[in-house]
Coordinates of C-alpha atoms and ligand atoms in Angstrom, one line a residue:
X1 CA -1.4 21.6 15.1
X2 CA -4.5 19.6 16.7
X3 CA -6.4 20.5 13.9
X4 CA -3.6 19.8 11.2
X5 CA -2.4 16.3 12.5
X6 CA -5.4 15.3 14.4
X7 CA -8.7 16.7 13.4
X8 CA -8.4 16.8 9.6
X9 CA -6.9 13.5 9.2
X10 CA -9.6 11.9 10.8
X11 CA -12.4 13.7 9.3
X12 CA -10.9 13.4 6.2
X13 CA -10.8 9.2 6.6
X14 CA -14.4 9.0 7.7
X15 CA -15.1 11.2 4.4
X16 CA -13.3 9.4 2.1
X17 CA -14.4 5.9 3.5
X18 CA -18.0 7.3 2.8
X19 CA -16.9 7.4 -1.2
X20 CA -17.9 4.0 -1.7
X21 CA -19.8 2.2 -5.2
X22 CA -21.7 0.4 -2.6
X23 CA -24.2 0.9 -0.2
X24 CA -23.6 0.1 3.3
X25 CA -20.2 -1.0 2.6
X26 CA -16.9 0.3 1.5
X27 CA -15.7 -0.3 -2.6
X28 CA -13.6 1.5 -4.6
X29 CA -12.4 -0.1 -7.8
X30 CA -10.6 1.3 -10.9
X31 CA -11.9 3.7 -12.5
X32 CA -15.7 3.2 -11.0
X33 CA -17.6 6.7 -9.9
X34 CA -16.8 6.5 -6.7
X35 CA -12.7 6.0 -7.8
X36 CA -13.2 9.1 -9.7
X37 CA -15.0 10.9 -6.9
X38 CA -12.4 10.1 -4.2
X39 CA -9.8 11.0 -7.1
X40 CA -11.0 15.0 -6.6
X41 CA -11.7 14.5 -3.1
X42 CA -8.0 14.0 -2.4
X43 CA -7.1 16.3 -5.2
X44 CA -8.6 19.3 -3.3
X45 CA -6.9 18.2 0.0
X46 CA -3.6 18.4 -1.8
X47 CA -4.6 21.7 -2.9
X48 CA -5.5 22.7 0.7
X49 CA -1.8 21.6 1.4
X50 CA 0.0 23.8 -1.1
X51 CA 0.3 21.5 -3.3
X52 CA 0.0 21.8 -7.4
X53 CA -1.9 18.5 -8.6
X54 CA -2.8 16.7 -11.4
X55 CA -4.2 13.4 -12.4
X56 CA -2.4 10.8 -14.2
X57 CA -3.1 8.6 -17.6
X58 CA -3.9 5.6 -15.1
X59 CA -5.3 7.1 -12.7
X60 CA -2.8 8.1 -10.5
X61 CA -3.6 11.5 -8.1
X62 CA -0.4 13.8 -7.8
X63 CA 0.8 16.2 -5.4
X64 CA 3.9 18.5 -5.2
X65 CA 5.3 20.9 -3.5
X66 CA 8.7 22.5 -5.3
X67 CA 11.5 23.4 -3.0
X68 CA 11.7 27.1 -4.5
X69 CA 15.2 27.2 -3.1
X70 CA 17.4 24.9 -5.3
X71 CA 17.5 21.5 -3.9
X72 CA 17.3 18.6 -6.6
X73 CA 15.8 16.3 -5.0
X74 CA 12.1 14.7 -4.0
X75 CA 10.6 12.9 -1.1
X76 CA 8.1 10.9 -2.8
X77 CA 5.2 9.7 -0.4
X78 CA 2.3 7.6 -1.5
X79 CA -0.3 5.1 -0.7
X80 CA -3.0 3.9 -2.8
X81 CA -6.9 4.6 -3.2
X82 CA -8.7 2.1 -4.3
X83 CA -10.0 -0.6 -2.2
X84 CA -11.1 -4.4 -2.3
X85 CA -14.5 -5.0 -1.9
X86 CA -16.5 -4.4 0.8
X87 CA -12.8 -2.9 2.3
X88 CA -12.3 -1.2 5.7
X89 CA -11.5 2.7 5.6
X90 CA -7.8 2.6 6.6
X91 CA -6.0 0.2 4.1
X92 CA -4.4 2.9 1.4
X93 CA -6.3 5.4 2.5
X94 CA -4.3 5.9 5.7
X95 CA -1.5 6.6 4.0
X96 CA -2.5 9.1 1.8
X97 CA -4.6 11.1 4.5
X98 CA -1.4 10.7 6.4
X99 CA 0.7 11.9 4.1
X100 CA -1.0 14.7 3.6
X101 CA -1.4 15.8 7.3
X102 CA 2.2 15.3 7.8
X103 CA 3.2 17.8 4.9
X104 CA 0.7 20.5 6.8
X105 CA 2.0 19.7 9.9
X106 CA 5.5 20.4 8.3
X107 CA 5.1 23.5 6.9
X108 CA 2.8 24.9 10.2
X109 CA 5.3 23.8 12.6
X110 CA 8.0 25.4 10.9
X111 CA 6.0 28.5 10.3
X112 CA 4.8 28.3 14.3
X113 CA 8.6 27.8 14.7
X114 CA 9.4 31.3 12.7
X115 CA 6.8 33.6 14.2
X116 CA 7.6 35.1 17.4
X117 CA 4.0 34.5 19.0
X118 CA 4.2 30.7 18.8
X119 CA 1.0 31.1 16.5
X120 CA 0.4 30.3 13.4
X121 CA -0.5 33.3 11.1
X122 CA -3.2 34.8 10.7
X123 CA -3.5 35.2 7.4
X124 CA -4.0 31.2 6.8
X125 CA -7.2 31.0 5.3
X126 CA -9.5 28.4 6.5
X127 CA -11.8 26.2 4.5
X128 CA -15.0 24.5 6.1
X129 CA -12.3 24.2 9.2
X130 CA -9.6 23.0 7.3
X131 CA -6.1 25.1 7.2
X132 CA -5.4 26.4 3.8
X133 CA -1.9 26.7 2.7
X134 CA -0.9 29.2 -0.2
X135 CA 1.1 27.0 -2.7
X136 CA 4.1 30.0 -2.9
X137 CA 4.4 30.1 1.0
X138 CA 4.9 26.4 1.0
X139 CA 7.4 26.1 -1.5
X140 CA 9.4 28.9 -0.1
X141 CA 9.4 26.6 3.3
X142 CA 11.2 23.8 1.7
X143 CA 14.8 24.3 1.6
X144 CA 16.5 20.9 1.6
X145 CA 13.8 19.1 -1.6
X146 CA 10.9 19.1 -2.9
X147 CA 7.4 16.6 -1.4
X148 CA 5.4 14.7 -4.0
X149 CA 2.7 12.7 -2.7
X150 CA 1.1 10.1 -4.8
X151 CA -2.3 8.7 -4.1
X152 CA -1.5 5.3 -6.3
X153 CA -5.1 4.4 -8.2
X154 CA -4.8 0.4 -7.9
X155 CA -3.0 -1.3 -5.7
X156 CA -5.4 -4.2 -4.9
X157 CA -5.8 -5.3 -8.4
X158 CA -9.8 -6.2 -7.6
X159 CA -10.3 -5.4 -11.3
X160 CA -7.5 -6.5 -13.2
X161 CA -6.0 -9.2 -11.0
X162 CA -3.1 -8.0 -11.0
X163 CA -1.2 -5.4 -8.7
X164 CA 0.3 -2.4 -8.1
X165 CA -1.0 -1.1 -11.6
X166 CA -0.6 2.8 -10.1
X167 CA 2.8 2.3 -8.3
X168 CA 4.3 0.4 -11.3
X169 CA 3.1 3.1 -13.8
X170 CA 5.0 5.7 -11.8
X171 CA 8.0 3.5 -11.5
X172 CA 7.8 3.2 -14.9
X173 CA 7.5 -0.8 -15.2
X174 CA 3.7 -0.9 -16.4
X175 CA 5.1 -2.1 -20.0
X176 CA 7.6 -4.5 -18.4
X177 CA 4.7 -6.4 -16.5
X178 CA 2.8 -6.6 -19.8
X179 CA -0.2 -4.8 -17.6
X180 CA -1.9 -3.3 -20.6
X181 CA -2.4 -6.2 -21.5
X182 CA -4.4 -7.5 -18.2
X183 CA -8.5 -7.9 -18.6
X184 CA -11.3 -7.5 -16.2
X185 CA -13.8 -9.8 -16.1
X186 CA -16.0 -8.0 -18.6
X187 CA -12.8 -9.5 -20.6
X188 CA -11.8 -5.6 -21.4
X189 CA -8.3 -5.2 -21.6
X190 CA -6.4 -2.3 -19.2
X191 CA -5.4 -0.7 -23.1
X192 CA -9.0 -0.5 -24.2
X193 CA -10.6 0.9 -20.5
X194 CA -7.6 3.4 -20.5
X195 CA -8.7 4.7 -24.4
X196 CA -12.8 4.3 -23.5
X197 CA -13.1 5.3 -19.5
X198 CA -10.1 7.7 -19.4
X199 CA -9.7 9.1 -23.0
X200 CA -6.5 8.2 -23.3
X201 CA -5.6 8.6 -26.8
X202 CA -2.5 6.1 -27.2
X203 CA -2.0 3.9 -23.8
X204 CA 1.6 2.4 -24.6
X205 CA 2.7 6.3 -25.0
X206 CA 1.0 7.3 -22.3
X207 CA 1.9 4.3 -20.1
X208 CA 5.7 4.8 -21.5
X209 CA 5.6 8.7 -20.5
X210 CA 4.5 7.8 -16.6
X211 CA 7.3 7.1 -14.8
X212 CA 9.0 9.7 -12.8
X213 CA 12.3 11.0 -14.1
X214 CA 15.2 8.2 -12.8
X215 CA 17.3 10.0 -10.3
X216 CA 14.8 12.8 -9.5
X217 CA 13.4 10.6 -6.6
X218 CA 15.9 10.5 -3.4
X219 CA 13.5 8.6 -1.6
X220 CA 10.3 6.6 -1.4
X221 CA 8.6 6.5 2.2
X222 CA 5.0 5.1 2.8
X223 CA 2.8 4.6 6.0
X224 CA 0.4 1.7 6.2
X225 CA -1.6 -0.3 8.6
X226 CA 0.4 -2.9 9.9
X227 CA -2.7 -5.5 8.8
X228 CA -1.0 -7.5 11.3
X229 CA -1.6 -8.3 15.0
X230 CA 2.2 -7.5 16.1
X231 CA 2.1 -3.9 17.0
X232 CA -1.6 -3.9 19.2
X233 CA 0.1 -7.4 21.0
X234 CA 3.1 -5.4 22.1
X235 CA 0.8 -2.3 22.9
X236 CA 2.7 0.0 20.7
X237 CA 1.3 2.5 18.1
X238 CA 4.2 2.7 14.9
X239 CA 6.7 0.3 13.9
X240 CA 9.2 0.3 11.1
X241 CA 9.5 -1.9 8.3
X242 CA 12.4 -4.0 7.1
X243 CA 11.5 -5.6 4.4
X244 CA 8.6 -6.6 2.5
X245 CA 7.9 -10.4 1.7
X246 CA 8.0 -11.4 -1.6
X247 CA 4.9 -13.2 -3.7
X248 CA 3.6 -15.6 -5.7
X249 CA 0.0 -15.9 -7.3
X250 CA -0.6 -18.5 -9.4
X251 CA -3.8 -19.8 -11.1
X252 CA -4.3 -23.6 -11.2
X253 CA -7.3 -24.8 -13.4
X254 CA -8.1 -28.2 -13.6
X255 CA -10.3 -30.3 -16.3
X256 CA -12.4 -33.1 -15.4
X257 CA -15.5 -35.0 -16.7
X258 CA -18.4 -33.3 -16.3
X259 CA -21.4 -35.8 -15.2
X260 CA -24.4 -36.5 -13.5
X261 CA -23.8 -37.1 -9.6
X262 CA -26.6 -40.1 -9.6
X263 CA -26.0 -41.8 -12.5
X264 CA -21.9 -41.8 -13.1
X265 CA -20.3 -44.6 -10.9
X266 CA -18.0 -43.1 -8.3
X267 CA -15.1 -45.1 -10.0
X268 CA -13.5 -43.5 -13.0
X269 CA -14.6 -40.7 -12.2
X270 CA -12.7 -37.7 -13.1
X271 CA -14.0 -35.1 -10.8
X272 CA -12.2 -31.7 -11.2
X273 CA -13.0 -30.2 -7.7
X274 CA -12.4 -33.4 -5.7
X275 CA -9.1 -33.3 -7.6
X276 CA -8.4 -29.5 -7.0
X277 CA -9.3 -29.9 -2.9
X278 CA -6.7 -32.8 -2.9
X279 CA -3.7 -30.2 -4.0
X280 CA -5.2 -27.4 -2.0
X281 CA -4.5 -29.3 1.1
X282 CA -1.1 -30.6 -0.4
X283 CA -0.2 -27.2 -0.8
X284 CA -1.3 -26.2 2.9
X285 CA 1.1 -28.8 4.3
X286 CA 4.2 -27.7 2.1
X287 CA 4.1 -24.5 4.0
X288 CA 2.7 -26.1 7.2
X289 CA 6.2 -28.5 7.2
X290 CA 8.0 -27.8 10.6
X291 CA 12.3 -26.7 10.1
X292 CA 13.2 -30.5 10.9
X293 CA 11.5 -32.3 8.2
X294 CA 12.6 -29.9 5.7
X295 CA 10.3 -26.8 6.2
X296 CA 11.1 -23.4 6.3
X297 CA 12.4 -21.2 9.6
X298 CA 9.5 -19.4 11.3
X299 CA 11.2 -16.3 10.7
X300 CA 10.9 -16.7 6.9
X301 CA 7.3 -15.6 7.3
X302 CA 6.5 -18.5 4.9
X303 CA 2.5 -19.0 3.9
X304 CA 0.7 -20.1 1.1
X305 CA -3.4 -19.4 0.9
X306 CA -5.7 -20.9 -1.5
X307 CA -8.0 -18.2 -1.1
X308 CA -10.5 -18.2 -3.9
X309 CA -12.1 -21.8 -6.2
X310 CA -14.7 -21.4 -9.2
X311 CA -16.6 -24.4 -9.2
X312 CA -17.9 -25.3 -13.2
X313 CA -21.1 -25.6 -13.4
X314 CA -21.7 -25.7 -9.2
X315 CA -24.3 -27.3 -9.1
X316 CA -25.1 -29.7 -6.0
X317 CA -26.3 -32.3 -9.2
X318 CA -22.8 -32.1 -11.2
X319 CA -20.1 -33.7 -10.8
X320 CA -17.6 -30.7 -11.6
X321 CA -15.9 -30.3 -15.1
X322 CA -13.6 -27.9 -14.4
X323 CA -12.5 -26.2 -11.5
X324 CA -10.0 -23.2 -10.8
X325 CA -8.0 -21.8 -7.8
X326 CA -5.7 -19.7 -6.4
X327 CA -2.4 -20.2 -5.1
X328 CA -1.0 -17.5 -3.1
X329 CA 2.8 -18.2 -1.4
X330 CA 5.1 -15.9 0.2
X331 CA 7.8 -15.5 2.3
X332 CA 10.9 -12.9 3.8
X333 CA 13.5 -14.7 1.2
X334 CA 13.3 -14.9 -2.3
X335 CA 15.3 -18.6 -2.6
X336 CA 12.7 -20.5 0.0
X337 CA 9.7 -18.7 -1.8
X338 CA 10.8 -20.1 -5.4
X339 CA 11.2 -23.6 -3.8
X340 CA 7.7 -23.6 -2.7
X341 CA 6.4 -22.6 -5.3
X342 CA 8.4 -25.5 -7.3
X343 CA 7.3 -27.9 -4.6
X344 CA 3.7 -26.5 -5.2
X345 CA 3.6 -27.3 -8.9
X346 CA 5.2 -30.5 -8.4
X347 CA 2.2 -31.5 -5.9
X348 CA -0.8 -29.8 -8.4
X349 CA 0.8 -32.1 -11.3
X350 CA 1.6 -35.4 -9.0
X351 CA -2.3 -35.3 -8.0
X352 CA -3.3 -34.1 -11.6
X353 CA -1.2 -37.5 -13.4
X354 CA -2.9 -39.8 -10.6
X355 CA -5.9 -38.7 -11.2
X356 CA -6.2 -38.6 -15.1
X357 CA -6.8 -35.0 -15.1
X358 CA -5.5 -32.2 -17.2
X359 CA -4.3 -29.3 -15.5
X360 CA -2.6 -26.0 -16.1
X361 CA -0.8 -23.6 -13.8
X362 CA -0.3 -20.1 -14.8
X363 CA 1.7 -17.7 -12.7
X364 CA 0.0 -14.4 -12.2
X365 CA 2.2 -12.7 -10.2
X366 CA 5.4 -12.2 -8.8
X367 CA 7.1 -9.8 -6.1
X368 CA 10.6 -10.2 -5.4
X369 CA 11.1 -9.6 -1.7
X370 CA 12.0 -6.2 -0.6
X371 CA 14.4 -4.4 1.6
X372 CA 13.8 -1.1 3.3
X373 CA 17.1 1.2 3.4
X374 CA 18.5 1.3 6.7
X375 CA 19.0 5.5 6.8
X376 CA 15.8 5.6 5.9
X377 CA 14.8 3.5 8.8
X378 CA 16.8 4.5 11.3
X379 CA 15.7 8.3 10.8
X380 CA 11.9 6.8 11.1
X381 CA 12.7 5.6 14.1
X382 CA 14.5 8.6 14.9
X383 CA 11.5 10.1 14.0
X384 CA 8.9 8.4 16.0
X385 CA 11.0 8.3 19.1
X386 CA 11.2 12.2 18.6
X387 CA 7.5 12.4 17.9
X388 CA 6.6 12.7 21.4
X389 CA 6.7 16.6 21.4
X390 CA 5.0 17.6 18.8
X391 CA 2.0 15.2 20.2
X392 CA 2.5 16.5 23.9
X393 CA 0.8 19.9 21.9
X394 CA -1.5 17.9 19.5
X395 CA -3.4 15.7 22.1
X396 CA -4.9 16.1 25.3
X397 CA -3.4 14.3 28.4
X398 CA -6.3 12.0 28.5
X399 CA -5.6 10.9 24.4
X400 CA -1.8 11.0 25.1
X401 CA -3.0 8.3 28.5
X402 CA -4.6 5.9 26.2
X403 CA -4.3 2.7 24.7
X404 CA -1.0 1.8 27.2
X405 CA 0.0 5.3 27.0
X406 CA 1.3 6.7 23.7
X407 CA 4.6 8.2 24.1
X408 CA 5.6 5.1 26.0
X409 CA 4.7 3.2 23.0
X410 CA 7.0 5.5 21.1
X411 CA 10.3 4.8 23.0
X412 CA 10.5 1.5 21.8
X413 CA 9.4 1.7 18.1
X414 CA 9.7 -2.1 16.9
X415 CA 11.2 -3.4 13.3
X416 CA 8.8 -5.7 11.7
X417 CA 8.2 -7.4 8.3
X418 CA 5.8 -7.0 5.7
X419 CA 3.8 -9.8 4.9
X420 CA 1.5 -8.3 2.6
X421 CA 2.7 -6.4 -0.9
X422 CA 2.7 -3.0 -1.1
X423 CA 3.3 0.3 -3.5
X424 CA 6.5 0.8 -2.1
X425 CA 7.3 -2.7 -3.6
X426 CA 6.7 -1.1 -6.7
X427 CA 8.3 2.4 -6.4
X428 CA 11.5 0.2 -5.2
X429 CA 12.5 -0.9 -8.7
X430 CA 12.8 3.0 -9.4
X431 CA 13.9 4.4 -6.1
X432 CA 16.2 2.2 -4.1
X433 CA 16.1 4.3 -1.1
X434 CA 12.8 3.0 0.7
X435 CA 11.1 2.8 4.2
X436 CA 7.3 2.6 5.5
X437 CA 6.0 2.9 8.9
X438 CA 3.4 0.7 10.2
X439 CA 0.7 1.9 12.5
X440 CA -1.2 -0.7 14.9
X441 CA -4.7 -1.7 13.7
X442 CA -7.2 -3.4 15.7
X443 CA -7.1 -7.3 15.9
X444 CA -4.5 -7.1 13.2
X445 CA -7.8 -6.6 10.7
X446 CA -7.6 -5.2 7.1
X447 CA -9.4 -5.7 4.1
X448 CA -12.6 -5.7 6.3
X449 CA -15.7 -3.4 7.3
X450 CA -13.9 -4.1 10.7
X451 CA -11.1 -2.8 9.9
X452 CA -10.2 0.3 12.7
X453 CA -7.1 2.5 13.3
X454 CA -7.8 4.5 17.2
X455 CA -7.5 8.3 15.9
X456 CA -4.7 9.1 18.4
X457 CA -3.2 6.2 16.2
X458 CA -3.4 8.0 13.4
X459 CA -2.2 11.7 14.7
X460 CA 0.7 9.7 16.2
X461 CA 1.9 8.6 12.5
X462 CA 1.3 11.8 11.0
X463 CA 3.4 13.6 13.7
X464 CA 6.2 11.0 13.0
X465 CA 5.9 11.3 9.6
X466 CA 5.8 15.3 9.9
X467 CA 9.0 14.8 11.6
X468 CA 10.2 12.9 9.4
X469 CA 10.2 15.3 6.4
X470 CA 10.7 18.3 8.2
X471 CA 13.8 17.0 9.0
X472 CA 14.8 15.9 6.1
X473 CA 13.2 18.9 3.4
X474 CA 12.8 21.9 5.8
X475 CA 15.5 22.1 8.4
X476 CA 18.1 19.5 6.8
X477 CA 18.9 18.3 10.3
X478 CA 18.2 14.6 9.1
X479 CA 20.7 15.0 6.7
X480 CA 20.3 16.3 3.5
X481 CA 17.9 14.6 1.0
X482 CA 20.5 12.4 -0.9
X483 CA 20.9 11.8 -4.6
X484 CA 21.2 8.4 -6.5
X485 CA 22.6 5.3 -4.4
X486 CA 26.0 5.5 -3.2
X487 CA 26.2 9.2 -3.9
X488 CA 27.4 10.7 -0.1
X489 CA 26.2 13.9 1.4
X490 CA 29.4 15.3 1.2
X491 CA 29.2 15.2 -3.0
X492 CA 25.8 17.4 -2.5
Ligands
LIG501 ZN1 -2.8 -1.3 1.1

């Protein structure tokens, strides 16, 4: 078990963080070498795991395990693999490494469970240290459903700018999001890389043919760094989700008249970045507003970034003509979301009409807020609470001790909110029933060389997460794996 939901996990993130385009720091776009690389990396893991795999038209890395007894219905797991650039070694990649330690740490605790020695057996081969599971000895484990683990190829959207392209082909929405028709900056639309980097004969068949079977999924559960400071403030190691924020991103561009900065009188000017600084601080303060002049409740998790201005022609010299930003609002409700982002428009054209500037807004993406299903949390919880035995024989006494004491974190496993998107965002259009677990990361850093999960951290997730789906695919004592919504255990 130490080597199953401790050792390998962590070796396996240092590996796959070292799978980088980049020198000396961590990037993984779509479809670059290194994307392809990590692609068979993890692809040999699952293997390793007893799973049968296969790669995707998009991308996408999959992993099963059948039930071979007849149960219906999947556990779908997933997390995604690429990263934004110059990324920390955690975000995505956590969940997949996770994942996969969880379903070996399944199926060796349950075999520990049905030897008489306590030991695992000995005809397990071993691969450069790593436990090999036969793919017909763990499908024969699985009694309650099947396990499908799916390492999601973009998530980030660094490419295409726009996200979730590997959850939403699985959920089958790729089409409804118009994301074939999404370009890079090379201007290469996702259609024409799928046909020239993948081979993909006919993208709208292919992208049409993705999406898992409706009803074959009972559930969608993911684990992610919390990307938050929440979990490290309250000293505790896992919390569960309730609900992921909902988002906006929109793209304001702005047309001025382009000039000389010595020569052009300051009045009449029509200076596209001065103009497009004025709204990004209008837009702070909509989302800065306290609750009594009109703002929104703290707990609405309401914030709006302008994260990223091009600056036309940028020179120190130029008065800019044209200048471009992003707009980036979200928050726990739907309703108060869409009336910022009204408000926010309202306050790019107000400034824009004063200033005798065009402008245009385009909206480049939007995430209705999600909830997580409340069996599927509770039984996290369940899970992590119960976690605390399989670690007392995974860690030593001095790993269990630190950071506050691990199995004292457990006892009091906190519900949080997302505020960032994630794949399960996604995979909940297809599959309703949805949870994630959060693990603690330090200083609440992500998309950062920084970026650090304590290994303990991550054994502690994947003996959770074991737990998890062990109880709900192996021994059933979770309840069984349920059908489509409102369908009740009894009807199975
Ligand atoms: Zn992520």
């Amino acid at each position: 078990m130490r080597r199953a939901l401790h050792l390998e996990p962590n070796a396996h993130l240092k590996q796959l963080a070292e799978i980088s385009d980049t020198e000396g720091s961590l990037a993984r776009t779509y479809l670059s070498p290194a994307h392809r690389r990590a692609a068979q990396q993890i692809q040999q893991w699952m293997r390793d795991c007893g799973m049968e795999t296969w790669v995707d038209a998009v991308g996408n890395v999959h992993g099963r395990i059948k039930a071979a007894h007849d149960a219906q219905q999947t556990v779908l797991l997933g997390s995604h693999y690429d990263t934004v650039l110059d990324g920390g070694a955690y975000d995505g990649a956590l969940g997949i490494i996770v994942g996969l330690a969880a379903v070996k740490g399944m199926l060796l605790g349950e075999l520990m469970q049905r030897g008489t020695t306590g030991r695992l057996p000995e005809q397990l081969e071993s691969k450069d240290g790593d436990v090999v599971i036969p793919p017909t000895l763990a499908s024969s484990l699985l009694r309650f459903g099947s396990v499908h683990l799916v390492a999601f190829a973009d998530e980030e959207g660094v490419r295409f700018g726009s996200t979730f392209l590997g959850s939403r082909a699985v959920a089958g929405t790729l089409l409804k999001y118009n994301m074939l028709a999404a370009k890079d900056r090379a201007g290469a639309s996702l259609a024409n890389v799928l046909r020239e980097e993948a081979g993909v004969a006919d993208p709208w068949v292919a992208a049409a043919s993705l999406a898992l079977e409706p009803g074959s999924i009972s559930e969608y559960v993911e684990v992610h760094i919390e990307q938050g400071p929440v979990l490290e403030a309250r000293g505790l190691p896992l919390g569960v989700v309730a609900g992921i924020a909902g988002q906006t991103r929109l793209w304001v561009t702005v047309n001025g008249t382009q000039g000389h900065a010595g020569t052009v009188p300051m009045r009449g000017r029509r200076d596209a970045l001065a103009a497009a600084a004025e709204m990004v601080t209008a837009i702070e303060s909509l989302c800065l507003q306290p609750e009594e002049q009109g703002g929104a409740p703290e707990e609405e998790n309401l914030v709006c970034t302008v994260g990223e201005l091009k600056v036309w022609p940028g020179a120190s010299n130029v008065i800019s003509g044209s200048t471009g930003f992003s707009v980036d609002i979200r928050s726990k409700t739907d309703p108060v979301r869409m009336r910022v982002v009204k408000e926010a428009v309202r306050a790019v054209e107000a400034v824009c009409a004063r200033r005798g500037v065009p402008c245009a807004v385009d909206r480049k993406h939007d995430a209705e807020a999600v909830l997580a299903d409340a069996d599927v949390m509770e039984a996290m919880k369940a899970a992590a609470e119960a976690a605390e035995s399989i670690l007392k024989t995974t860690l030593t006494e001095e790993e269990l001790s630190r950071h506050g004491g691990l199995l004292e974190g457990l006892r009091k496993v906190p519900v949080l909110v997302s505020g960032a998107g994630h794949d399960a965002m996604a995979i909940a259009e297809a599959v309703p029933r949805m949870g994630m677990l959060f693990v603690r990361c330090r200083g609440g850093v992500s998309h950062s060389p920084l970026e650090h999960v304590e290994p303990e951290d991550v054994t502690t997730s994947a003996a959770a997460l074991a737990g998890y789906l062990w109880g709900r695919v192996v021994s059933g004592v979770m309840g069984p794996v349920r059908g489509e919504q409102g369908r009740d255990k009894t009807e199975l």
